[in-house]
């Protein structure tokens, strides 16, 4: 499965669950260029292969980061309500 097929599969799952396709762009970063740029690569991973820390960013049309949530514990995530509040303020 190539990168595009993987994204389409993910979007299909989201659409099926929510009944509406997302109206925003999802980032796929197989070469981890963005992960490296934002310093998200987990070098201390106990697994055989390092992986990125989960992160949520809201970046405005001028490229300014308006919201950043990075957490080492993958189980801790921002709520949809938190993110929507930031988006409403843009």
JSON list of C-alpha atoms in Angstrom, two decimals:
[
{"chain": "A", "resi": 1, "resn": "UNK", "atom": "CA", "xyz": [0.00, 0.00, 0.00]},
{"chain": "A", "resi": 2, "resn": "UNK", "atom": "CA", "xyz": [1.47, 3.38, -0.97]},
{"chain": "A", "resi": 3, "resn": "UNK", "atom": "CA", "xyz": [1.18, 6.62, 1.04]},
{"chain": "A", "resi": 4, "resn": "UNK", "atom": "CA", "xyz": [-1.89, 7.89, -0.84]},
{"chain": "A", "resi": 5, "resn": "UNK", "atom": "CA", "xyz": [-3.77, 4.62, -0.40]},
{"chain": "A", "resi": 6, "resn": "UNK", "atom": "CA", "xyz": [-2.96, 4.67, 3.32]},
{"chain": "A", "resi": 7, "resn": "UNK", "atom": "CA", "xyz": [-4.34, 8.19, 3.68]},
{"chain": "A", "resi": 8, "resn": "UNK", "atom": "CA", "xyz": [-7.49, 7.32, 1.74]},
{"chain": "A", "resi": 9, "resn": "UNK", "atom": "CA", "xyz": [-8.03, 4.29, 3.98]},
{"chain": "A", "resi": 10, "resn": "UNK", "atom": "CA", "xyz": [-7.62, 6.44, 7.10]},
{"chain": "A", "resi": 11, "resn": "UNK", "atom": "CA", "xyz": [-10.01, 9.10, 5.78]},
{"chain": "A", "resi": 12, "resn": "UNK", "atom": "CA", "xyz": [-12.52, 6.35, 4.93]},
{"chain": "A", "resi": 13, "resn": "UNK", "atom": "CA", "xyz": [-12.42, 5.09, 8.52]},
{"chain": "A", "resi": 14, "resn": "UNK", "atom": "CA", "xyz": [-12.96, 8.60, 9.89]},
{"chain": "A", "resi": 15, "resn": "UNK", "atom": "CA", "xyz": [-15.79, 9.25, 7.44]},
{"chain": "A", "resi": 16, "resn": "UNK", "atom": "CA", "xyz": [-17.50, 5.96, 8.27]},
{"chain": "A", "resi": 17, "resn": "UNK", "atom": "CA", "xyz": [-17.37, 6.62, 12.00]},
{"chain": "A", "resi": 18, "resn": "UNK", "atom": "CA", "xyz": [-18.41, 10.29, 11.84]},
{"chain": "A", "resi": 19, "resn": "UNK", "atom": "CA", "xyz": [-20.56, 9.92, 8.68]},
{"chain": "A", "resi": 20, "resn": "UNK", "atom": "CA", "xyz": [-18.92, 13.03, 7.24]},
{"chain": "A", "resi": 21, "resn": "UNK", "atom": "CA", "xyz": [-15.51, 13.22, 5.55]},
{"chain": "A", "resi": 22, "resn": "UNK", "atom": "CA", "xyz": [-13.04, 15.57, 7.27]},
{"chain": "A", "resi": 23, "resn": "UNK", "atom": "CA", "xyz": [-12.84, 19.06, 5.78]},
{"chain": "A", "resi": 24, "resn": "UNK", "atom": "CA", "xyz": [-9.18, 19.58, 6.58]},
{"chain": "A", "resi": 25, "resn": "UNK", "atom": "CA", "xyz": [-5.86, 18.36, 5.25]},
{"chain": "A", "resi": 26, "resn": "UNK", "atom": "CA", "xyz": [-4.17, 15.41, 6.95]},
{"chain": "A", "resi": 27, "resn": "UNK", "atom": "CA", "xyz": [-0.40, 15.26, 6.89]},
{"chain": "A", "resi": 28, "resn": "UNK", "atom": "CA", "xyz": [1.45, 12.10, 5.96]},
{"chain": "A", "resi": 29, "resn": "UNK", "atom": "CA", "xyz": [5.16, 12.30, 6.80]},
{"chain": "A", "resi": 30, "resn": "UNK", "atom": "CA", "xyz": [6.82, 8.99, 5.80]},
{"chain": "A", "resi": 31, "resn": "UNK", "atom": "CA", "xyz": [10.30, 10.54, 5.59]},
{"chain": "A", "resi": 32, "resn": "UNK", "atom": "CA", "xyz": [9.74, 12.34, 8.94]},
{"chain": "A", "resi": 33, "resn": "UNK", "atom": "CA", "xyz": [10.76, 15.74, 7.56]},
{"chain": "A", "resi": 34, "resn": "UNK", "atom": "CA", "xyz": [8.04, 17.49, 9.59]},
{"chain": "A", "resi": 35, "resn": "UNK", "atom": "CA", "xyz": [8.68, 15.29, 12.63]},
{"chain": "A", "resi": 36, "resn": "UNK", "atom": "CA", "xyz": [12.33, 16.36, 12.52]},
{"chain": "A", "resi": 37, "resn": "UNK", "atom": "CA", "xyz": [11.48, 20.03, 11.94]},
{"chain": "A", "resi": 38, "resn": "UNK", "atom": "CA", "xyz": [9.28, 20.16, 15.04]},
{"chain": "A", "resi": 39, "resn": "UNK", "atom": "CA", "xyz": [11.54, 17.97, 17.18]},
{"chain": "A", "resi": 40, "resn": "UNK", "atom": "CA", "xyz": [9.00, 15.20, 17.71]},
{"chain": "A", "resi": 41, "resn": "UNK", "atom": "CA", "xyz": [11.20, 12.19, 17.10]},
{"chain": "A", "resi": 42, "resn": "UNK", "atom": "CA", "xyz": [11.37, 9.99, 20.20]},
{"chain": "A", "resi": 43, "resn": "UNK", "atom": "CA", "xyz": [15.03, 8.99, 20.28]},
{"chain": "A", "resi": 44, "resn": "UNK", "atom": "CA", "xyz": [14.63, 7.35, 23.72]},
{"chain": "A", "resi": 45, "resn": "UNK", "atom": "CA", "xyz": [12.07, 4.84, 22.56]},
{"chain": "A", "resi": 46, "resn": "UNK", "atom": "CA", "xyz": [12.42, 1.41, 24.12]},
{"chain": "A", "resi": 47, "resn": "UNK", "atom": "CA", "xyz": [11.20, -0.21, 20.91]},
{"chain": "A", "resi": 48, "resn": "UNK", "atom": "CA", "xyz": [13.52, -1.39, 18.17]},
{"chain": "A", "resi": 49, "resn": "UNK", "atom": "CA", "xyz": [12.62, 1.61, 16.04]},
{"chain": "A", "resi": 50, "resn": "UNK", "atom": "CA", "xyz": [12.15, 5.17, 17.33]},
{"chain": "A", "resi": 51, "resn": "UNK", "atom": "CA", "xyz": [8.74, 6.72, 16.66]},
{"chain": "A", "resi": 52, "resn": "UNK", "atom": "CA", "xyz": [7.37, 10.26, 16.94]},
{"chain": "A", "resi": 53, "resn": "UNK", "atom": "CA", "xyz": [5.65, 11.63, 20.00]},
{"chain": "A", "resi": 54, "resn": "UNK", "atom": "CA", "xyz": [1.94, 12.20, 19.38]},
{"chain": "A", "resi": 55, "resn": "UNK", "atom": "CA", "xyz": [1.38, 15.85, 18.54]},
{"chain": "A", "resi": 56, "resn": "UNK", "atom": "CA", "xyz": [-1.39, 18.18, 17.44]},
{"chain": "A", "resi": 57, "resn": "UNK", "atom": "CA", "xyz": [-0.63, 21.52, 15.82]},
{"chain": "A", "resi": 58, "resn": "UNK", "atom": "CA", "xyz": [-2.90, 24.24, 14.52]},
{"chain": "A", "resi": 59, "resn": "UNK", "atom": "CA", "xyz": [-1.03, 26.37, 12.00]},
{"chain": "A", "resi": 60, "resn": "UNK", "atom": "CA", "xyz": [-2.69, 29.44, 10.52]},
{"chain": "A", "resi": 61, "resn": "UNK", "atom": "CA", "xyz": [-2.68, 30.49, 6.86]},
{"chain": "A", "resi": 62, "resn": "UNK", "atom": "CA", "xyz": [0.49, 32.56, 7.42]},
{"chain": "A", "resi": 63, "resn": "UNK", "atom": "CA", "xyz": [2.34, 29.53, 8.80]},
{"chain": "A", "resi": 64, "resn": "UNK", "atom": "CA", "xyz": [2.23, 30.67, 12.45]},
{"chain": "A", "resi": 65, "resn": "UNK", "atom": "CA", "xyz": [1.75, 27.90, 15.01]},
{"chain": "A", "resi": 66, "resn": "UNK", "atom": "CA", "xyz": [-1.37, 28.90, 16.99]},
{"chain": "A", "resi": 67, "resn": "UNK", "atom": "CA", "xyz": [-1.70, 25.74, 19.06]},
{"chain": "A", "resi": 68, "resn": "UNK", "atom": "CA", "xyz": [0.74, 23.02, 20.01]},
{"chain": "A", "resi": 69, "resn": "UNK", "atom": "CA", "xyz": [0.10, 19.89, 22.04]},
{"chain": "A", "resi": 70, "resn": "UNK", "atom": "CA", "xyz": [2.91, 17.35, 22.38]},
{"chain": "A", "resi": 71, "resn": "UNK", "atom": "CA", "xyz": [2.76, 14.56, 24.92]},
{"chain": "A", "resi": 72, "resn": "UNK", "atom": "CA", "xyz": [5.13, 11.66, 25.60]},
{"chain": "A", "resi": 73, "resn": "UNK", "atom": "CA", "xyz": [2.24, 9.48, 26.81]},
{"chain": "A", "resi": 74, "resn": "UNK", "atom": "CA", "xyz": [0.36, 8.51, 23.63]},
{"chain": "A", "resi": 75, "resn": "UNK", "atom": "CA", "xyz": [-2.82, 8.00, 25.66]},
{"chain": "A", "resi": 76, "resn": "UNK", "atom": "CA", "xyz": [-3.03, 11.70, 26.57]},
{"chain": "A", "resi": 77, "resn": "UNK", "atom": "CA", "xyz": [-4.54, 13.72, 23.73]},
{"chain": "A", "resi": 78, "resn": "UNK", "atom": "CA", "xyz": [-6.26, 17.09, 23.43]},
{"chain": "A", "resi": 79, "resn": "UNK", "atom": "CA", "xyz": [-10.02, 16.96, 23.22]},
{"chain": "A", "resi": 80, "resn": "UNK", "atom": "CA", "xyz": [-11.86, 17.86, 20.04]},
{"chain": "A", "resi": 81, "resn": "UNK", "atom": "CA", "xyz": [-13.44, 20.71, 22.00]},
{"chain": "A", "resi": 82, "resn": "UNK", "atom": "CA", "xyz": [-9.98, 22.13, 22.88]},
{"chain": "A", "resi": 83, "resn": "UNK", "atom": "CA", "xyz": [-8.93, 22.12, 19.25]},
{"chain": "A", "resi": 84, "resn": "UNK", "atom": "CA", "xyz": [-12.24, 23.56, 18.04]},
{"chain": "A", "resi": 85, "resn": "UNK", "atom": "CA", "xyz": [-11.89, 26.47, 20.48]},
{"chain": "A", "resi": 86, "resn": "UNK", "atom": "CA", "xyz": [-8.49, 27.30, 19.00]},
{"chain": "A", "resi": 87, "resn": "UNK", "atom": "CA", "xyz": [-9.87, 27.05, 15.46]},
{"chain": "A", "resi": 88, "resn": "UNK", "atom": "CA", "xyz": [-12.80, 29.35, 16.33]},
{"chain": "A", "resi": 89, "resn": "UNK", "atom": "CA", "xyz": [-10.29, 31.97, 17.45]},
{"chain": "A", "resi": 90, "resn": "UNK", "atom": "CA", "xyz": [-8.51, 32.07, 14.10]}
]
